[in-house]
Structure formats: structure tokens, C-alpha cells
CSV table of C-alpha atoms and ligand atoms in Angstrom, one decimal:
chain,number,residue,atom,x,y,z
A,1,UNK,CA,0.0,0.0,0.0
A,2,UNK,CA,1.4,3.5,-1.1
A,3,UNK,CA,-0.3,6.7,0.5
A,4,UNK,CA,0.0,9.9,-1.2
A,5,UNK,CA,-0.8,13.9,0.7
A,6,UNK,CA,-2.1,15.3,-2.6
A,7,UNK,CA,-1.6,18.6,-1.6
A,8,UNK,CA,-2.0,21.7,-4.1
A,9,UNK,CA,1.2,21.5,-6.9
A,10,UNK,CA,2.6,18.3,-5.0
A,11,UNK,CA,3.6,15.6,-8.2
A,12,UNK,CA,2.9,12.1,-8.5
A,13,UNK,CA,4.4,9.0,-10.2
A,14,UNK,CA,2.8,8.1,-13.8
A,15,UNK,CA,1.9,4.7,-14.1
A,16,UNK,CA,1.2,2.6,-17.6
A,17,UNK,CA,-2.0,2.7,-18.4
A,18,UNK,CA,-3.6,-0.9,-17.9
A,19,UNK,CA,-7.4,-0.7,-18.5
A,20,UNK,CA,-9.5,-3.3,-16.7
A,21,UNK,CA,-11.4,-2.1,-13.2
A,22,UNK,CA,-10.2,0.1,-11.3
A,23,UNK,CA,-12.2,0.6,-7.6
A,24,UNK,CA,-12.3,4.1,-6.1
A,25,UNK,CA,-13.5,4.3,-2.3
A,26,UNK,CA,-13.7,6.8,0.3
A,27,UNK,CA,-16.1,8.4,3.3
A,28,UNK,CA,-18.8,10.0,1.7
A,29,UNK,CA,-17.8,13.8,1.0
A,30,UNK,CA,-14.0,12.5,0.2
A,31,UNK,CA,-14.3,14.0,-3.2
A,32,UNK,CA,-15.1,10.6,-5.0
A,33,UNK,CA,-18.3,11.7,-7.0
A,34,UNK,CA,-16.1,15.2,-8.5
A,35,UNK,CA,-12.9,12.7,-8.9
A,36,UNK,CA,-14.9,10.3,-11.1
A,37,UNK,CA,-16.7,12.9,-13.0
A,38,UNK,CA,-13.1,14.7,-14.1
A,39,UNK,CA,-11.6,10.9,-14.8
A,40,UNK,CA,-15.2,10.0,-17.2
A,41,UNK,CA,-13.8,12.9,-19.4
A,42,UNK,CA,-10.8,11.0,-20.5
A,43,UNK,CA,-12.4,8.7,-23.3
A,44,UNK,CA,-10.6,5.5,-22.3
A,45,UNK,CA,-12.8,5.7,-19.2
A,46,UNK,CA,-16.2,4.5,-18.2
A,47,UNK,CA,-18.3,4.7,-14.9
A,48,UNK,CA,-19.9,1.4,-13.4
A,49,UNK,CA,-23.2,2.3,-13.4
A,50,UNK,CA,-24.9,0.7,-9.7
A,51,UNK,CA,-28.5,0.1,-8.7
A,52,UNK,CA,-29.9,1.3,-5.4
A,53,UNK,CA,-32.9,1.4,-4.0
A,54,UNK,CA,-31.9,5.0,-2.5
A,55,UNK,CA,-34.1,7.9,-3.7
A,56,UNK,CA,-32.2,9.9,-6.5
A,57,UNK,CA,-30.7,13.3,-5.5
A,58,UNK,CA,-31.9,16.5,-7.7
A,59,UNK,CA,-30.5,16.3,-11.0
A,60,UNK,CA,-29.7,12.8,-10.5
A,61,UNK,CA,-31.0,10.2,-13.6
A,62,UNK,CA,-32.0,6.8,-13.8
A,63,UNK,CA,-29.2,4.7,-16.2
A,64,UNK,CA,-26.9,7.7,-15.8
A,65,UNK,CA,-26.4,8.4,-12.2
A,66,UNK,CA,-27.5,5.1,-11.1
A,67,UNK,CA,-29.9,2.8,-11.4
A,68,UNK,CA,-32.8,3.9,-8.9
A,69,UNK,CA,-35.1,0.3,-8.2
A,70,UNK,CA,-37.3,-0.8,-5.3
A,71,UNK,CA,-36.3,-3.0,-2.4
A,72,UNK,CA,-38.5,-5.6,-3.9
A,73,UNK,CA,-36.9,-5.2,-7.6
A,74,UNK,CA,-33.4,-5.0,-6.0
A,75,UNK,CA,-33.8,-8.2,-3.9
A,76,UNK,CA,-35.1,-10.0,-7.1
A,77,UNK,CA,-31.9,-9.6,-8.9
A,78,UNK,CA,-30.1,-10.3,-5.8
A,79,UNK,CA,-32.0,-13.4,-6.0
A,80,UNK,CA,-31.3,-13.9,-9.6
A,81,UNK,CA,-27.6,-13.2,-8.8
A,82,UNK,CA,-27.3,-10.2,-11.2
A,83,UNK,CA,-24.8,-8.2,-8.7
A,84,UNK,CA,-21.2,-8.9,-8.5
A,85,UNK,CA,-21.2,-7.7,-5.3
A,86,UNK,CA,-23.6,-5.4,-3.1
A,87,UNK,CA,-24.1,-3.7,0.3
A,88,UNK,CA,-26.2,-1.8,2.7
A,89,UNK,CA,-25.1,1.8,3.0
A,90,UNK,CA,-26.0,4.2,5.0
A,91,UNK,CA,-29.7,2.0,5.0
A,92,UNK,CA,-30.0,1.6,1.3
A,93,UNK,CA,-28.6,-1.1,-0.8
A,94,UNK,CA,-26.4,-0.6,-4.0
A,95,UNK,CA,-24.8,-2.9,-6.5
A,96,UNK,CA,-23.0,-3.3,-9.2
A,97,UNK,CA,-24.1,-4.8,-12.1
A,98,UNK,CA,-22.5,-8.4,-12.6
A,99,UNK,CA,-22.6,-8.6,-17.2
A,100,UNK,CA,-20.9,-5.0,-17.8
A,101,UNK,CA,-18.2,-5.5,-15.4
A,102,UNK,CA,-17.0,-9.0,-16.6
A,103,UNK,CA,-17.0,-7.8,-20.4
A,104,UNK,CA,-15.0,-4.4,-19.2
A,105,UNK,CA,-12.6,-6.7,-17.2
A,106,UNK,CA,-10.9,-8.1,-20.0
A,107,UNK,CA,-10.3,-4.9,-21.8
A,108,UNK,CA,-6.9,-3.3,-22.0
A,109,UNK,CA,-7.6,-0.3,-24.1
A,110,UNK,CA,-10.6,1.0,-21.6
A,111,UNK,CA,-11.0,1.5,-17.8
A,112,UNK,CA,-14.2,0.8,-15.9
A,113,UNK,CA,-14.3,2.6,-12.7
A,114,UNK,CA,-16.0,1.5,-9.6
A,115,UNK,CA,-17.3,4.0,-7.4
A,116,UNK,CA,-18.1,1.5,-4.3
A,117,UNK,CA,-17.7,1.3,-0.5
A,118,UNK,CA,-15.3,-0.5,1.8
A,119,UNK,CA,-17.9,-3.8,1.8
A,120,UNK,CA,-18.2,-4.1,-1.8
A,121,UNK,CA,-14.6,-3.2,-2.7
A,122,UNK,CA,-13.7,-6.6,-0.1
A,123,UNK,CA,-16.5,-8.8,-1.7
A,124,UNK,CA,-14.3,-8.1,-5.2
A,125,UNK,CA,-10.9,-8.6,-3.5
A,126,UNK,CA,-12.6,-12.0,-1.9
A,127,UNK,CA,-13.6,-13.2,-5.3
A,128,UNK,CA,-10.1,-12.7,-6.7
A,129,UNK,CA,-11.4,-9.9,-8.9
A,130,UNK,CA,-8.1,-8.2,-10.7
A,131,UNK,CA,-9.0,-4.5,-10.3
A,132,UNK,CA,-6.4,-1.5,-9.5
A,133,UNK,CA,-8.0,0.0,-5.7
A,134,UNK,CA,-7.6,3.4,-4.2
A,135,UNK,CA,-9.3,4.7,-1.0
A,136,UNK,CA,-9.9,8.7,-1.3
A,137,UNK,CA,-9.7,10.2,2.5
A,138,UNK,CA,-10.6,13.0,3.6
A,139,UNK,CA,-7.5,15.1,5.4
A,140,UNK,CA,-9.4,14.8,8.7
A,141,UNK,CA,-12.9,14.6,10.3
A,142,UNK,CA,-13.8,17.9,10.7
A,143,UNK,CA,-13.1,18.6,7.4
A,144,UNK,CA,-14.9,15.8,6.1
A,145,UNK,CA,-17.8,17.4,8.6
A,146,UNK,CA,-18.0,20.8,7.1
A,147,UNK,CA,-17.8,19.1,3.3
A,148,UNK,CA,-21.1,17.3,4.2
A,149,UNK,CA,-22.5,20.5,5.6
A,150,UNK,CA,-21.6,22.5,2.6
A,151,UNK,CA,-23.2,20.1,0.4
A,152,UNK,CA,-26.8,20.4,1.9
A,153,UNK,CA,-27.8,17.0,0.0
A,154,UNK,CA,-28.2,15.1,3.4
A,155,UNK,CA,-30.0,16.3,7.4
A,156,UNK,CA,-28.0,16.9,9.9
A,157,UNK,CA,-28.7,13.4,11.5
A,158,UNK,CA,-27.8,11.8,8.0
A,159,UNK,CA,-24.5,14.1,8.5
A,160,UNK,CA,-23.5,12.8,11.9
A,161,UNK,CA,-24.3,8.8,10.4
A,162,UNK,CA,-22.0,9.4,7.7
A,163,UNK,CA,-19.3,10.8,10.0
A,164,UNK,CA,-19.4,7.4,11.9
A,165,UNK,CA,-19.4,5.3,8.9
A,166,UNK,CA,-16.4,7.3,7.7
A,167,UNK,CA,-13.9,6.8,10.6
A,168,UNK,CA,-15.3,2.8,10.0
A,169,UNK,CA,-14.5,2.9,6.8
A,170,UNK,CA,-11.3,4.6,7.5
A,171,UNK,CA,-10.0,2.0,9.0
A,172,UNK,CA,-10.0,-0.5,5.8
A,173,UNK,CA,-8.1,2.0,4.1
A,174,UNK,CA,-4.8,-0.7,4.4
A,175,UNK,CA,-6.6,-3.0,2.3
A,176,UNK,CA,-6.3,-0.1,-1.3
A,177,UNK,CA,-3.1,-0.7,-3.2
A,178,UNK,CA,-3.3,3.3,-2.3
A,179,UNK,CA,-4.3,5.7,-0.3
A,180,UNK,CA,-5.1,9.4,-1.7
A,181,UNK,CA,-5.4,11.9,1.3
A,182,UNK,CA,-7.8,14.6,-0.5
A,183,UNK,CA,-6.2,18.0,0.7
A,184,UNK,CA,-6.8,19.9,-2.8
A,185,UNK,CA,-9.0,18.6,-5.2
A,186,UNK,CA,-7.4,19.3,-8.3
A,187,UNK,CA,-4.5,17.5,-7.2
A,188,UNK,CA,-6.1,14.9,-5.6
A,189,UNK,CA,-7.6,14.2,-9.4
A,190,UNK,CA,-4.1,14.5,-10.9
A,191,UNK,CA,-2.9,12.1,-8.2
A,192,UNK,CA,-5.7,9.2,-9.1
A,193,UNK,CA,-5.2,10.2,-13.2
A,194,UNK,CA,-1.1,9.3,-12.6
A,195,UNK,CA,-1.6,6.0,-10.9
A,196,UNK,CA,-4.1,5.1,-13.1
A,197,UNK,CA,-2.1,5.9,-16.1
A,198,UNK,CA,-4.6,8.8,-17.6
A,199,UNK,CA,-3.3,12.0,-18.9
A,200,UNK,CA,-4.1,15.1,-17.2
A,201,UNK,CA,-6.9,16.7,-18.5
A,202,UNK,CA,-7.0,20.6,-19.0
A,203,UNK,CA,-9.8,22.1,-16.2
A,204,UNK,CA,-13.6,22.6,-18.0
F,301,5GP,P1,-24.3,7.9,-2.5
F,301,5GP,O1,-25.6,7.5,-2.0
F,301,5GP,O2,-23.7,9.0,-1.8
F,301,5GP,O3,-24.3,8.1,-4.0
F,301,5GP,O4,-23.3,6.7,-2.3
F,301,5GP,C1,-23.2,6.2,-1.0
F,301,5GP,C2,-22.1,5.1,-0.9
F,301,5GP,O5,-22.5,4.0,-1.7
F,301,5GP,C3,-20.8,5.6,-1.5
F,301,5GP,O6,-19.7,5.2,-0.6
F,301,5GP,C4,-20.6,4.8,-2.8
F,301,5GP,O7,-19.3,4.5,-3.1
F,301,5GP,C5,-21.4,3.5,-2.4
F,301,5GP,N1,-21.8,2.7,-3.6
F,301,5GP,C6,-22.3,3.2,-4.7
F,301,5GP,N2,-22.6,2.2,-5.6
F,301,5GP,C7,-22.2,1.1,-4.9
F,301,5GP,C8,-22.2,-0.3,-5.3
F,301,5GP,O8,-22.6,-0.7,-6.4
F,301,5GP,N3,-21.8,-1.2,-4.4
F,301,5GP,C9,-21.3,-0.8,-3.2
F,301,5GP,N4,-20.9,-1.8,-2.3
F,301,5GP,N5,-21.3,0.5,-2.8
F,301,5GP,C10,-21.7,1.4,-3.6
């Protein structure tokens, strides 16, 4: 495991670019969602789309954001074993589609990348699953406390569960073959584009 302070103008090491699956997780409010959406603009990348029977956020859409199902409909393609893996987060359930991920697996020339939690990151390392993994953290806590407040998607109470689960998931982070510490976003993006072997991308 390799940690890296990606702190504004800090420099990382380029990696080849490899394809296959690459898993990206972190507390809620690490900077995962922007950190994915900078890395889909790179054309050699593609975003595992999960199902969850969460409600979607504003602006959010079905087959683009996720896929938004029922409990009932989710636990039917649990049943029919159409997830790879899946978990209960923060009281919903999410998981990720079993038939994209095995075709995107064997691809060099493209990179599928799995924004999943700690639980569902260890079900893929269990099933031998070859996929590059980096946890996103945040620099601390309280910083990861006044990013959830800022964002005013989730009530306080939904804050403070989220804060818990975070130091929880914290503690996995020795399992990632690295460990991004999110002090400056851009560079926490160039970090995750080196080791994944992307080029830097010029800011929209
Ligand atoms: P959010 O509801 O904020 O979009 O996501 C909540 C958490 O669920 C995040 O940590 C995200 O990485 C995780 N998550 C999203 N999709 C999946 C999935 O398919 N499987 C698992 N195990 N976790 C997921």
C-alpha cells in the first residue's frame, strides 16, 4: 500500500495505463463523485453504473447516475444473482451490475471505474477480482464534517451517520493498493489520473 498527501502543486508518479477495473472508495464527501466525474472525461474511461434502492438526488438520472429500483426489484436480482457484489449503505442497498463489469474486465484499451464502499470493494478482493483500488480520505474529520454540511444533499442526522461510517471505513483503508489523502482537489484528481495511467486533463 502507497499513501500519497495530494496537496496543491505536490507531483505524482505516472503509471502505464492498464485498463480493466479500477475501484475508487472513500467516506462519503471525500471527493469521490467530482474525482470520477473529471476521470469520465478521458475517453478511455467509463463509470460502473450501480443500482440502489436509495431515492435519486436533484438532477440525478436513472441509467446515468444510477440505477434507482425498489427493495422488492433489487432483492429479485439479488436473487437472480445479477450483482457482482452489493451492500447496505447508510440504510440503502447498492450494487453493481455483474454482465458490464465482466466484459469491461478483460479490456486493455478501456478502464471501468467502480465507485463503491469499503464492503463491496472486499467482496471483489474475496472473489479474486483483478481491479487497481484506491481509498480517497478526507485530510481529517472535521473537514470531512464541514464538506457534508456544505453540500446540503443530506439532514443533519444523516451528516453525523455518515461521519461514523467514515472513521469505520477509515479504517479499511490498508486493504487499497493506495491511499489518496484529499487535501486539494485538483491534485487529488491528478494524483488518481497518474496512478491510473490517464493524462491530465485541462480544467472545464
Ligand atoms: P451515494 O448514495 O452518496 O451516491 O453513495 C453512498 C455510498 O455507496 C458511496 O460510498 C458509494 O461509493 C457507495 N456505492 C455506490 N454504488 C455502490 C455499489 O454498487 N456497491 C457498493 N458496495 N457500494 C456502492
Amino acid at each position: 500500500m502507497s499513501e500519497f498527501r495530494a496537496s496543491a502543486g505536490a507531483s505524482f508518479p505516472r503509471q502505464p495505463f492498464r485498463g480493466g477495473l479500477a475501484v475508487l472508495s472513500g467516506p462519503s464527501g471525500s471527493g469521490k463523485t467530482s474525482i470520477c466525474k473529471a476521470l469520465r472525461r478521458d475517453p478511455r474511461v467509463e463509470l460502473s453504473i450501480s443500482a440502489t434502492t436509495r431515492q435519486p438526488r436533484v438532477g440525478e438520472q436513472h441509467g446515468v447516475d444510477y440505477w434507482f429500483y425498489s427493495l422488492a426489484q433489487f432483492e429479485q436480482m439479488v436473487a437472480d444473482g445479477e450483482f457482482i457484489e452489493w451492500a447496505r449503505v447508510y440504510g440503502n442497498c447498492y450494487g453493481t451490475p455483474r454482465a458490464p463489469l465482466a466484459a469491461a474486465s478483460v479490456r486493455r484499451d478501456r478502464l471501468m471505474l467502480l465507485d463503491i464502499d469499503v464492503q463491496g470493494a472486499a467482496q471483489l478482493r474475496k472473489q479474486q477480482i483483478a481491479a487497481l483500488s484506491i481509498f480517497v480520505a478526507p485530510p481529517s474529520v472535521e473537514e470531512l464534517r464541514r464538506r457534508l454540511a456544505l453540500r446540503r444533499t443530506d439532514a443533519p442526522e444523516v451528516v453525523e451517520q455518515r461521519l461514523r461510517w467514515a472513521e469505520q471505513e477509515m479504517a479499511q483503508r490498508a486493504s487499497y493498493d493506495h491511499v489518496v489523502l484529499n487535501e486539494d482537489l485538483p491534485a487529488t484528481i491528478h494524483a488518481v489520473q497518474s496512478l491510473l495511467g490517464l493524462d491530465p486533463l485541462p480544467p472545464t
